[in-house]
mmCIF file of C-alpha atoms in Angstrom:
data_model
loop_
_atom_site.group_PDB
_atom_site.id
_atom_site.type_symbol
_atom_site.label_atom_id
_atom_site.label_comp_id
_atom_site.label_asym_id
_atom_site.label_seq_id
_atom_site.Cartn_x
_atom_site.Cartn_y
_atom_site.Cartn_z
ATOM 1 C CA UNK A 480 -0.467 -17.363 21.456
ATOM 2 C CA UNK A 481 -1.145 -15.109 18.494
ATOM 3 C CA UNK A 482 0.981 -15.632 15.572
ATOM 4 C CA UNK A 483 3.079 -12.315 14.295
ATOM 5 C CA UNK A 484 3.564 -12.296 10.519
ATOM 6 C CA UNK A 485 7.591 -13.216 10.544
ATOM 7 C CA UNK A 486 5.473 -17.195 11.821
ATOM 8 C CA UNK A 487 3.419 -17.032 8.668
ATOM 9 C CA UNK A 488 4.838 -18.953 5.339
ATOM 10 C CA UNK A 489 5.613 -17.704 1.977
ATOM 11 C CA UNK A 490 3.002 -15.841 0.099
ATOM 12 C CA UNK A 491 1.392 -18.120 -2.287
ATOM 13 C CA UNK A 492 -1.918 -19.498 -3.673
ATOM 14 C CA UNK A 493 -3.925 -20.148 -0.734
ATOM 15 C CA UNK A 494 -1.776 -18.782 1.889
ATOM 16 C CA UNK A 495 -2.172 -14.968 3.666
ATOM 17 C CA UNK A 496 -0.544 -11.899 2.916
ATOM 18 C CA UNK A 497 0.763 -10.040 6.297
ATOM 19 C CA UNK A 498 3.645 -8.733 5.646
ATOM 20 C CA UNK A 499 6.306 -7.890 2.378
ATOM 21 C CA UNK A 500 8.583 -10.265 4.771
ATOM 22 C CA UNK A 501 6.364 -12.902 2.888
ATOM 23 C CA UNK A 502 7.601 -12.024 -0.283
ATOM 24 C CA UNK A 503 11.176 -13.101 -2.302
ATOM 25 C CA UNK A 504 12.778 -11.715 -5.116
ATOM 26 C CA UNK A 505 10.847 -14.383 -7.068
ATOM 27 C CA UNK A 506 6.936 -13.542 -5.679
ATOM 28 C CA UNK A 507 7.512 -10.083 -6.058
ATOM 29 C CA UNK A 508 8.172 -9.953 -9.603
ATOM 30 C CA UNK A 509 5.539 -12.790 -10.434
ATOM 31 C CA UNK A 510 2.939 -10.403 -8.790
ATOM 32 C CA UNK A 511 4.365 -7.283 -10.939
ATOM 33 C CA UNK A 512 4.121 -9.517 -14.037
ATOM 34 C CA UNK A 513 0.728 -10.096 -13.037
ATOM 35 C CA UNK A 514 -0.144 -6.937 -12.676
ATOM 36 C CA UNK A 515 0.908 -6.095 -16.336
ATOM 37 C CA UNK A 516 -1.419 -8.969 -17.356
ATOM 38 C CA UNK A 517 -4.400 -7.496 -15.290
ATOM 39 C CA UNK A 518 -3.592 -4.283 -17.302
ATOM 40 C CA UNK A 519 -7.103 -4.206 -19.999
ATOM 41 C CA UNK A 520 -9.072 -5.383 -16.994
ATOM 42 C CA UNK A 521 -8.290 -2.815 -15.077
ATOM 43 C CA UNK A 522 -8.558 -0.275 -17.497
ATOM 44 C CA UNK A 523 -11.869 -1.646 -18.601
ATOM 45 C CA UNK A 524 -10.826 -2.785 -22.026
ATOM 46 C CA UNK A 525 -12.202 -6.376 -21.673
ATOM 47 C CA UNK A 526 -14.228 -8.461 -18.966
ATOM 48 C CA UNK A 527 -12.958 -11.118 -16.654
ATOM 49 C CA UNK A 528 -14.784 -13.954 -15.640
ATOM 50 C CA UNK A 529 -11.542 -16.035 -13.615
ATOM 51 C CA UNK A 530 -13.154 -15.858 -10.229
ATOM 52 C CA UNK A 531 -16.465 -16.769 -11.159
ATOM 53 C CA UNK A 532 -17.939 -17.722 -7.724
ATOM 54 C CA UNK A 533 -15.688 -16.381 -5.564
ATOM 55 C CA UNK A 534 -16.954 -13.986 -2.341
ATOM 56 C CA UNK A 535 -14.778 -11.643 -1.075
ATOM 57 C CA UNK A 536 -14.991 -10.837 2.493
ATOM 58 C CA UNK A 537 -14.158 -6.992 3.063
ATOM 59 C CA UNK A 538 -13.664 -5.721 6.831
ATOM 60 C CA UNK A 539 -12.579 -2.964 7.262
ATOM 61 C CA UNK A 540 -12.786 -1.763 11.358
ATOM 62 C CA UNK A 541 -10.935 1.165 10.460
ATOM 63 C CA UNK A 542 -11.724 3.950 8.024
ATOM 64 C CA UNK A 543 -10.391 3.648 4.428
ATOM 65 C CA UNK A 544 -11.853 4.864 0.708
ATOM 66 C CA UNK A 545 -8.679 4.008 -1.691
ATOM 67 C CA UNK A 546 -7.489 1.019 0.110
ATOM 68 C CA UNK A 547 -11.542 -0.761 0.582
ATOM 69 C CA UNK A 548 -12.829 0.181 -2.793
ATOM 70 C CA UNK A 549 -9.702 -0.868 -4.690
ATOM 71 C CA UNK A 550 -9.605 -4.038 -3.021
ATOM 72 C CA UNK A 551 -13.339 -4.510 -3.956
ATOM 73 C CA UNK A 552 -13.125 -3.373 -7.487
ATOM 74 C CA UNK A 553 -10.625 -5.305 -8.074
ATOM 75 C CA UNK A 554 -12.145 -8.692 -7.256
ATOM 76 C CA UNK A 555 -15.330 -7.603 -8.724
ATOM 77 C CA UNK A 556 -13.499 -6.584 -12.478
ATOM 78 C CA UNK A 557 -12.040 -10.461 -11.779
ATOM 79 C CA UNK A 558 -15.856 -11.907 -11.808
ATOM 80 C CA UNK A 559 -15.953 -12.327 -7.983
ATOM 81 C CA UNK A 560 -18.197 -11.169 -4.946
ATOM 82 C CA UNK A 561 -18.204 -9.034 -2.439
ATOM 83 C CA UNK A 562 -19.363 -8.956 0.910
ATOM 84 C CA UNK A 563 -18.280 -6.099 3.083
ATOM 85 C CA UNK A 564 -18.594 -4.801 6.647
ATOM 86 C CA UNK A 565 -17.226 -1.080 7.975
ATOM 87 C CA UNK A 566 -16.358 0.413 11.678
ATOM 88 C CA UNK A 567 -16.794 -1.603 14.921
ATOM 89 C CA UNK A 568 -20.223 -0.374 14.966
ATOM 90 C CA UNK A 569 -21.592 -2.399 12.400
ATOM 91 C CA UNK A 570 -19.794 -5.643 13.249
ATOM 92 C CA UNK A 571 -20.676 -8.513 16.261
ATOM 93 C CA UNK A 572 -17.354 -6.744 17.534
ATOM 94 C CA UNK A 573 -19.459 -3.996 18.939
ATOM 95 C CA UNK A 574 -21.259 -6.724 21.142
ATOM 96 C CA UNK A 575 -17.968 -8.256 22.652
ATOM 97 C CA UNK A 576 -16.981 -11.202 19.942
ATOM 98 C CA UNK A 577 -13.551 -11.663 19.797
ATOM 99 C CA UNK A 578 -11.293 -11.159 16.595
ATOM 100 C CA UNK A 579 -11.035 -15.238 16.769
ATOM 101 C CA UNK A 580 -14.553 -15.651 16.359
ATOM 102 C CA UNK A 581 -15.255 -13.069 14.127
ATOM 103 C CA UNK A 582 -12.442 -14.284 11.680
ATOM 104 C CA UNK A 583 -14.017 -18.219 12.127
ATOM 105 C CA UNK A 584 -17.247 -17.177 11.113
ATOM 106 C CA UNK A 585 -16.689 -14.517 8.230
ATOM 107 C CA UNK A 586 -14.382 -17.045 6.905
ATOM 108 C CA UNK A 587 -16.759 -19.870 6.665
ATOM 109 C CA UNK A 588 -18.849 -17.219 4.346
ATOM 110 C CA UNK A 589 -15.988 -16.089 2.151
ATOM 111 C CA UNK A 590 -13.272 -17.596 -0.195
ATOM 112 C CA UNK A 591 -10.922 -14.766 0.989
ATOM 113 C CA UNK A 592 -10.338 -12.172 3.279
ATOM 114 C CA UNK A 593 -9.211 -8.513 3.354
ATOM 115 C CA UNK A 594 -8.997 -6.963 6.509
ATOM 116 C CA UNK A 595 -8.143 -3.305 8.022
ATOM 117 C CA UNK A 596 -8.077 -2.974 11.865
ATOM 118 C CA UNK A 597 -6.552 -0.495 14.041
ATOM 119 C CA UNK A 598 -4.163 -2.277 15.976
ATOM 120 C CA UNK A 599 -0.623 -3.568 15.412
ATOM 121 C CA UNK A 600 -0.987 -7.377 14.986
ATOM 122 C CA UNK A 601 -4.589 -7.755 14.593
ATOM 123 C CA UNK A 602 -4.901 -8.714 11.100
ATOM 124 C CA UNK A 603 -2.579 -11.634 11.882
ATOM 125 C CA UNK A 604 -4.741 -12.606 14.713
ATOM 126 C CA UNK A 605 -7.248 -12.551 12.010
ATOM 127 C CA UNK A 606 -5.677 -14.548 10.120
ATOM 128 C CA UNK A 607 -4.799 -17.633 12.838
ATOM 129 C CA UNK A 608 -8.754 -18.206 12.655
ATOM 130 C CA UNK A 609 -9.514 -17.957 9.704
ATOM 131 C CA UNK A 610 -10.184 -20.706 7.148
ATOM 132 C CA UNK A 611 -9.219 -19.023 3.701
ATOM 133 C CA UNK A 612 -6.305 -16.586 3.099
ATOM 134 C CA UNK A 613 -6.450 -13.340 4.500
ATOM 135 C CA UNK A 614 -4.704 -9.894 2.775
ATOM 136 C CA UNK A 615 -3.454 -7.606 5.249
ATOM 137 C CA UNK A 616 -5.353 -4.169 4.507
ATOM 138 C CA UNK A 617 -3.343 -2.223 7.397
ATOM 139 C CA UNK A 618 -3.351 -3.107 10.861
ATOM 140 C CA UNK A 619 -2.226 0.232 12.966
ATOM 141 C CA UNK A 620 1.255 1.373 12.867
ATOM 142 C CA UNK A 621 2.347 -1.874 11.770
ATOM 143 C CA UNK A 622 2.601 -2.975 7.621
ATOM 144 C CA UNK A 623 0.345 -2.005 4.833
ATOM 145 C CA UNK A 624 1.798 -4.777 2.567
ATOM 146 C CA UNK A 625 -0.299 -4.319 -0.653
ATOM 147 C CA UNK A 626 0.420 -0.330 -0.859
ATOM 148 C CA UNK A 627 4.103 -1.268 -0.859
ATOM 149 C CA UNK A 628 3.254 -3.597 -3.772
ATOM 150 C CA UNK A 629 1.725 -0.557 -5.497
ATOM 151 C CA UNK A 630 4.177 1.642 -4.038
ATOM 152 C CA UNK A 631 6.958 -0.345 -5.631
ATOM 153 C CA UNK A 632 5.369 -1.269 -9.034
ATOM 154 C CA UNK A 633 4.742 2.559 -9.512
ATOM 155 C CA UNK A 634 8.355 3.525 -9.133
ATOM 156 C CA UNK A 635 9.696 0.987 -11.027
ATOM 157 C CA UNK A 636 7.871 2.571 -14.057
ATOM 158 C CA UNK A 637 8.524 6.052 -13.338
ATOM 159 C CA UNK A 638 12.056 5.351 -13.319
ATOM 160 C CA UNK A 639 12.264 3.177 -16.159
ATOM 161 C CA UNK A 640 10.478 5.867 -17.781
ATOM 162 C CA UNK A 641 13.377 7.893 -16.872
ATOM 163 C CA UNK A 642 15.754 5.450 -18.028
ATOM 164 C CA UNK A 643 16.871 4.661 -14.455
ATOM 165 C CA UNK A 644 16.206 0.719 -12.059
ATOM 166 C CA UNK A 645 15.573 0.835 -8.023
ATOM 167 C CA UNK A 646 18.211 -0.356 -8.112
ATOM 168 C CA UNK A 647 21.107 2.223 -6.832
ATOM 169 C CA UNK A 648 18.159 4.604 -6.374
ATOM 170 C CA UNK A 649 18.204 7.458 -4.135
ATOM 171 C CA UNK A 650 14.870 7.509 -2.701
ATOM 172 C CA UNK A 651 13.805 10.577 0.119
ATOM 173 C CA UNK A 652 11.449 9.623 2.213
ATOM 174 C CA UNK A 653 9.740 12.735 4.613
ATOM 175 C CA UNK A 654 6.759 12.874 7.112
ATOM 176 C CA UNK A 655 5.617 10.587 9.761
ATOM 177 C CA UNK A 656 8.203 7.813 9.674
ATOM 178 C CA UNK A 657 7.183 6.678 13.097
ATOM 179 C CA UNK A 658 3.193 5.755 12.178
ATOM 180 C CA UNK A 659 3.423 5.860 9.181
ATOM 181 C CA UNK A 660 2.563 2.065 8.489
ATOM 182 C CA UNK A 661 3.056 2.785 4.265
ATOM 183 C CA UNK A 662 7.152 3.512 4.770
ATOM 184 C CA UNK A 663 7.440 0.555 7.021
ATOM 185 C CA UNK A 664 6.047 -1.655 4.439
ATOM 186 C CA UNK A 665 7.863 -0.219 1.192
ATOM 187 C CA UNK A 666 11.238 0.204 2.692
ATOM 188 C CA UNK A 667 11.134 -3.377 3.998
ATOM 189 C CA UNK A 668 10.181 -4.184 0.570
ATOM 190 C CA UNK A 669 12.485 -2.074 -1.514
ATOM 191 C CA UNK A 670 15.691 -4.553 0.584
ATOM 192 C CA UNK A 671 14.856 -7.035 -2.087
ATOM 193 C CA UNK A 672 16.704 -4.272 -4.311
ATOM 194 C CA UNK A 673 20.642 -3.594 -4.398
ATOM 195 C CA UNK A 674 22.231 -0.487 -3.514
ATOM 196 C CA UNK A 675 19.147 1.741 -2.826
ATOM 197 C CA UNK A 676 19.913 4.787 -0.402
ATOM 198 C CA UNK A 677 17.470 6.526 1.432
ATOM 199 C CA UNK A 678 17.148 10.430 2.860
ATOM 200 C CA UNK A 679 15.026 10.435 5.556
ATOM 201 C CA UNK A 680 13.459 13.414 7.123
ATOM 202 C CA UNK A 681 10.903 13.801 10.113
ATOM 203 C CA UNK A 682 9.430 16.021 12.994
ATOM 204 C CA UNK A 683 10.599 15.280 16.657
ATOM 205 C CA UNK A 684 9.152 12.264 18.007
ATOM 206 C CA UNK A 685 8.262 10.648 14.195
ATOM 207 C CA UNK A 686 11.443 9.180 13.493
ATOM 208 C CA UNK A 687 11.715 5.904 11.404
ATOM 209 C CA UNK A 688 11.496 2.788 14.371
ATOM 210 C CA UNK A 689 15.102 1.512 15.435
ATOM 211 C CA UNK A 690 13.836 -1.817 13.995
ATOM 212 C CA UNK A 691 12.733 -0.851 10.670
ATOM 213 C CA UNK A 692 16.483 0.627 10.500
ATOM 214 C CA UNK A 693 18.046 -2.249 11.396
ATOM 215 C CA UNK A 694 15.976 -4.492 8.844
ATOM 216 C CA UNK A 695 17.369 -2.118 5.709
ATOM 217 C CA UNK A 696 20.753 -1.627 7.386
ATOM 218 C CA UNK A 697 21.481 -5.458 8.050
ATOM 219 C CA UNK A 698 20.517 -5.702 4.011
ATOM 220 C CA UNK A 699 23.415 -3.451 2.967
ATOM 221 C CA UNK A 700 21.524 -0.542 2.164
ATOM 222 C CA UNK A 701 22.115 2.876 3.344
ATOM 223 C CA UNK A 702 20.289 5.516 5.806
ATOM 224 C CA UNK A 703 20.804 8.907 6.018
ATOM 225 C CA UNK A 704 19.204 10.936 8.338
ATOM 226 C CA UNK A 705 18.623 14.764 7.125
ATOM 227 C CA UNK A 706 17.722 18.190 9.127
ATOM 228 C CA UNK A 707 14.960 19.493 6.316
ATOM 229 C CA UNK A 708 12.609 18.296 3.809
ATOM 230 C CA UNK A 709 14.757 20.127 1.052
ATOM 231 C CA UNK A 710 18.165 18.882 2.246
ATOM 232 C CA UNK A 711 16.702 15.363 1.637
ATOM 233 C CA UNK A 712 15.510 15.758 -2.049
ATOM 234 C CA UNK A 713 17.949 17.241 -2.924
ATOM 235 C CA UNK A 714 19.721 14.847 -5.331
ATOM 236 C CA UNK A 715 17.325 12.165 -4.775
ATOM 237 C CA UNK A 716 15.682 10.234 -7.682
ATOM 238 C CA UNK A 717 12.498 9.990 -5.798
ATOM 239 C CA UNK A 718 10.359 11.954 -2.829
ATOM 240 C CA UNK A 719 7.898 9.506 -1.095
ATOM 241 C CA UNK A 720 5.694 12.268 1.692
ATOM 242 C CA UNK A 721 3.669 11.172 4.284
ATOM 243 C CA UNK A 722 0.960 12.465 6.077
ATOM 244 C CA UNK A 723 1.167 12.537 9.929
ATOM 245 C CA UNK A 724 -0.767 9.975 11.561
ATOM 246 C CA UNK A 725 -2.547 12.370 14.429
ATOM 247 C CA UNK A 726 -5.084 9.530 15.084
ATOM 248 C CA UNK A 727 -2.136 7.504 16.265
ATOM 249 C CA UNK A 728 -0.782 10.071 18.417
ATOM 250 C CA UNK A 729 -0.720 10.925 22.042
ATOM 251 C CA UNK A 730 -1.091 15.365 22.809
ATOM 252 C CA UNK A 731 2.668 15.376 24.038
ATOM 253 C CA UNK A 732 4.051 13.598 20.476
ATOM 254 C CA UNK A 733 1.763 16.211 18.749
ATOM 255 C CA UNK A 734 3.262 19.190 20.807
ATOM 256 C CA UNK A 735 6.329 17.897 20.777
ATOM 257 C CA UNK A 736 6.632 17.579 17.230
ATOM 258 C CA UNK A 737 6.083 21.361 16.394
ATOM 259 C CA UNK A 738 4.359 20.955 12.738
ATOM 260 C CA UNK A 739 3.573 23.902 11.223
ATOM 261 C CA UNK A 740 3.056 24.788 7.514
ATOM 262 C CA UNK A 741 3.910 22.260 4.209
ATOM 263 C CA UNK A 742 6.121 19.043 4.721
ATOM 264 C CA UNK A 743 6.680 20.012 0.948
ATOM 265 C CA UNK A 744 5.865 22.226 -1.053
ATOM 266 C CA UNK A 745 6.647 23.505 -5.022
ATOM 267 C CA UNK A 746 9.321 26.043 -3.711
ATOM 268 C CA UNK A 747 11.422 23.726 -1.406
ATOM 269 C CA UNK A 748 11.921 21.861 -4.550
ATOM 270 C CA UNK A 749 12.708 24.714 -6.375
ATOM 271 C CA UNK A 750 15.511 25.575 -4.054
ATOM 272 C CA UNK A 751 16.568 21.797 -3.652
ATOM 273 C CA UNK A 752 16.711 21.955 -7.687
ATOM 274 C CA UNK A 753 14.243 18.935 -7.503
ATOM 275 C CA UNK A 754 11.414 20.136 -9.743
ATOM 276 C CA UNK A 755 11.419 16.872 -12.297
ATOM 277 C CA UNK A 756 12.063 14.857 -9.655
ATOM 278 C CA UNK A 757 9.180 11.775 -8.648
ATOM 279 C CA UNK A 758 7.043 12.361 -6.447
ATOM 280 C CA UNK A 759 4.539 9.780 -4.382
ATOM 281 C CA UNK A 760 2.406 10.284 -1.351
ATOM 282 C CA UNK A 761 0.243 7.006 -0.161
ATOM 283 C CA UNK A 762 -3.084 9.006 0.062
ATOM 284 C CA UNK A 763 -4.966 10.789 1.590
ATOM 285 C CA UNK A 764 -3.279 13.701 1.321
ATOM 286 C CA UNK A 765 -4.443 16.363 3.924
ATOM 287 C CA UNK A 766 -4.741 19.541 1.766
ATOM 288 C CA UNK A 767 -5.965 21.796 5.006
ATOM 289 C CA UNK A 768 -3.592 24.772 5.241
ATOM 290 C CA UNK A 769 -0.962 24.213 8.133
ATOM 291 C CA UNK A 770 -1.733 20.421 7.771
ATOM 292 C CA UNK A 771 2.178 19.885 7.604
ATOM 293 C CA UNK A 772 1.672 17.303 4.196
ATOM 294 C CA UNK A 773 2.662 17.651 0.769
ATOM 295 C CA UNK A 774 1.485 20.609 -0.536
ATOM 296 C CA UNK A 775 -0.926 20.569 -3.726
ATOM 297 C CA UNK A 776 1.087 23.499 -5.200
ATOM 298 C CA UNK A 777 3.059 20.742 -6.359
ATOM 299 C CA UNK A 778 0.397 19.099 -8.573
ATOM 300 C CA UNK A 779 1.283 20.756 -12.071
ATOM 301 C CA UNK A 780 5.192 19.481 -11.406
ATOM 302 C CA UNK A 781 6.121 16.021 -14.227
ATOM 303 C CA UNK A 782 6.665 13.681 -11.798
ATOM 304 C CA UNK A 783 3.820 14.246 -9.690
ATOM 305 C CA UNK A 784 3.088 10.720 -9.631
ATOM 306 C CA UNK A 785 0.421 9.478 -6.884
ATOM 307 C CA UNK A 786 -2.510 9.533 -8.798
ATOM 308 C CA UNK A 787 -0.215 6.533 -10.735
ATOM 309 C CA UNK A 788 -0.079 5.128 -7.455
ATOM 310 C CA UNK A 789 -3.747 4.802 -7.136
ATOM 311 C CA UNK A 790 -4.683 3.623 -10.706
ATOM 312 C CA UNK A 791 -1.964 0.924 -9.807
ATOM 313 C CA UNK A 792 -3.566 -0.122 -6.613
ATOM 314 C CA UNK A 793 -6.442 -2.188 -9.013
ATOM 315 C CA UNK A 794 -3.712 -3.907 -10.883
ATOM 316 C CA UNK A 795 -1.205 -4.603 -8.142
ATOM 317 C CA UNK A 796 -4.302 -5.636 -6.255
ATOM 318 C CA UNK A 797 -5.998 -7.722 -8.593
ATOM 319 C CA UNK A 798 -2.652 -9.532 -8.974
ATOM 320 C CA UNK A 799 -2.454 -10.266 -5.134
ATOM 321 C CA UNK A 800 -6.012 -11.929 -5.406
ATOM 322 C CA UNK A 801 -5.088 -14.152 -7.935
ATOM 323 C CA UNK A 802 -1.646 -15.372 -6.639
ATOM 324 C CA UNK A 803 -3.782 -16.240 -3.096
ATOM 325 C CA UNK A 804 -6.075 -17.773 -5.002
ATOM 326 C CA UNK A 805 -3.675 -19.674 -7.401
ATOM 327 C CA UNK A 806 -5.114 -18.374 -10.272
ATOM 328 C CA UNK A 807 -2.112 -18.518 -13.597
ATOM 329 C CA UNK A 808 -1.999 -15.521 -16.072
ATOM 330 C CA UNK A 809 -3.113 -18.421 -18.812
ATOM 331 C CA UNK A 810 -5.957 -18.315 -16.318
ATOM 332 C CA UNK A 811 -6.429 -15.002 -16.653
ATOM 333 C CA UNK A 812 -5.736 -15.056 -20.577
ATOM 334 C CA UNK A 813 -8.690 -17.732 -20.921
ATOM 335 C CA UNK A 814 -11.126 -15.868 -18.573
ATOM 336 C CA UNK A 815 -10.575 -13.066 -20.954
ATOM 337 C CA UNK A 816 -11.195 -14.438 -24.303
ATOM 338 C CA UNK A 817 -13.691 -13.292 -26.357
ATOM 339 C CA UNK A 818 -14.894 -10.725 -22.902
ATOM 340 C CA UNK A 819 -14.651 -7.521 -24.760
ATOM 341 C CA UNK A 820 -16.919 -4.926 -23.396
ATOM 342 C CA UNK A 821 -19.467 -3.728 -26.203
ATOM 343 C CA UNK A 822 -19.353 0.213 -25.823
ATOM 344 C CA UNK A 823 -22.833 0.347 -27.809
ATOM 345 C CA UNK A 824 -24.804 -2.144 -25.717
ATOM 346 C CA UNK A 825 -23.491 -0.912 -22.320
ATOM 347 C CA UNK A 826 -25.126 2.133 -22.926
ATOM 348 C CA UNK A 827 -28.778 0.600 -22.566
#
């Protein structure tokens, strides 16, 4: 019987990362301390040698550019390898083999595992076979675990920035709450928080699951459910927009749900009185006219922040790596001495 993520332990060095049901109060903010140490070797400021050795297996059965290239910078700015694969059609998958053996074998080639498939559960079935941990890159409409991670460390800076916590926030959340694997992920995640109250706005058929509800409800926090994009910004600290997962979605959901023009745009936040307020999008963003996703009039606005979101990815990232892979920040600190990139030399 395959394993779901609630049967997997802890997250910690040498042990898989499924679901932000893995994580305590305690992991969460050793990985966002992490990530602050990870900071100049992100940015490029000095080289890192701490994974010396270390081969990264990247599959990815489903297509992704921010999630698979973030996951492989970041090992590679820790001094590790990569090996990667993309799509069924490039994988023994396209000749029958099973997820099982697939996982055995890749494993048995790799000191780690990141892995993207298109259905709910798979990546935990990846994860039963293998040999070394595995990171859960998305599987389907189920978690996205790591953009929650960035998700979260991004808005705690924007609000501190702001001179506000998560906790007690009011955070709007609009778009495809149904597929929209991302929301799942953060707002399981953001329960390790007190107080936080969420707007929540959708289309017909794309409302939030009754069991991602229950999960925040049972931790005291509140849901409100609104009729417009602008009714649930209004007052809200923070907008997190989604785009609508078509690929996930039968014809009848997609009539049903009647989408037409912006989820959100600059002048529903001009009416909502919501210009300064922070706004986050996981990426991609479709910026097709009638594409029903946050519009890119909104760009020039101060707390446009999702391009933070995605600079964060390599150090929220990085940080998961080396917690799997037990790896300290004195670690880190030592890998680092004396590394500092020679802006002169690199040029030749």
């Amino acid at each position: 019987m395959t394993r779901t993520p609630d049967d997997f332990p802890p997250f910690g060095p040498g042990r898989h990362l499924l679901s932000v049901q893995q994580l305590d109060r305690g992991m969460l903010d050793q990985i966002l301390e992490l990530a602050e140490v990870v900071d100049p070797i992100a940015s490029g400021t000095v080289r890192c040698t701490v994974l010396d050795g270390a081969v990264l297996g990247s599959l990815f059965f489903e297509p992704s550019t921010r999630t698979r290239l973030s996951f492989e910078s970041a090992f590679l700015r820790l001094g590790g390898e990569v090996t990667t694969t993309t799509g069924f059609t490039f994988s023994s998958m396209a000749k029958g083999e099973s997820i099982s053996d697939t996982s055995r074998v890749v494993s048995g080639y790799s000191d780690i595992m990141v892995v993207r498939h298109p259905d709910k559960g798979s990546v935990a079935e990846f994860a039963r076979a293998s040999v070394v941990p595995v990171i859960n890159a998305g599987d389907g409409a189920g978690e996205h675990p790591s953009q929650a991670l960035l998700d979260l460390y991004t808005l705690r800076r924007e609000l501190d920035r702001r001179g506000k916590s998560v906790d007690g926030a009011t955070i709007a959340i609009v778009g495809d709450l149904k597929y929209g694997r991302t929301v799942h992920s953060l707002m399981k995640l953001l329960t390790l928080f007190q107080g936080i109250t969420f707007r929540l706005f959708s289309p017909p058929s794309l409302e939030l699951p009754v069991e991602i509800e229950r999960y925040v409800v049972e931790r005291g926090h509140r849901i409100v459910e609104m009729g417009s994009a602008t009714e649930a910004v209004t007052g809200a600290d923070v907008v997190y927009a989604t785009r609508v997962q078509r690929e996930r979605m039968t014809e009848e959901v997609l009539s049903s749900a009647n989408m037409t023009g912006n989820l959100l745009n600059r002048a529903m936040l001009h009416e909502a009185g919501a210009e300064e307020i922070i706004i986050m999008h996981p990426l991609p963003r479709d910026s097709r006219m009638d594409s029903f996703d946050l519009s890119t009039d909104v760009d020039e606005l101060p707390g446009l922040s999702i391009f933070h979101q995605t600079d964060n990815g390599l150090r929220v990232r990085m940080a998961i790596f080396l917690v799997a892979m037990g790896c300290s920040a004195e670690a880190v600190r030592a890998a680092t001495k004396n590394q500092s990139w020679d802006a002169t030399l690199d040029w030749f």
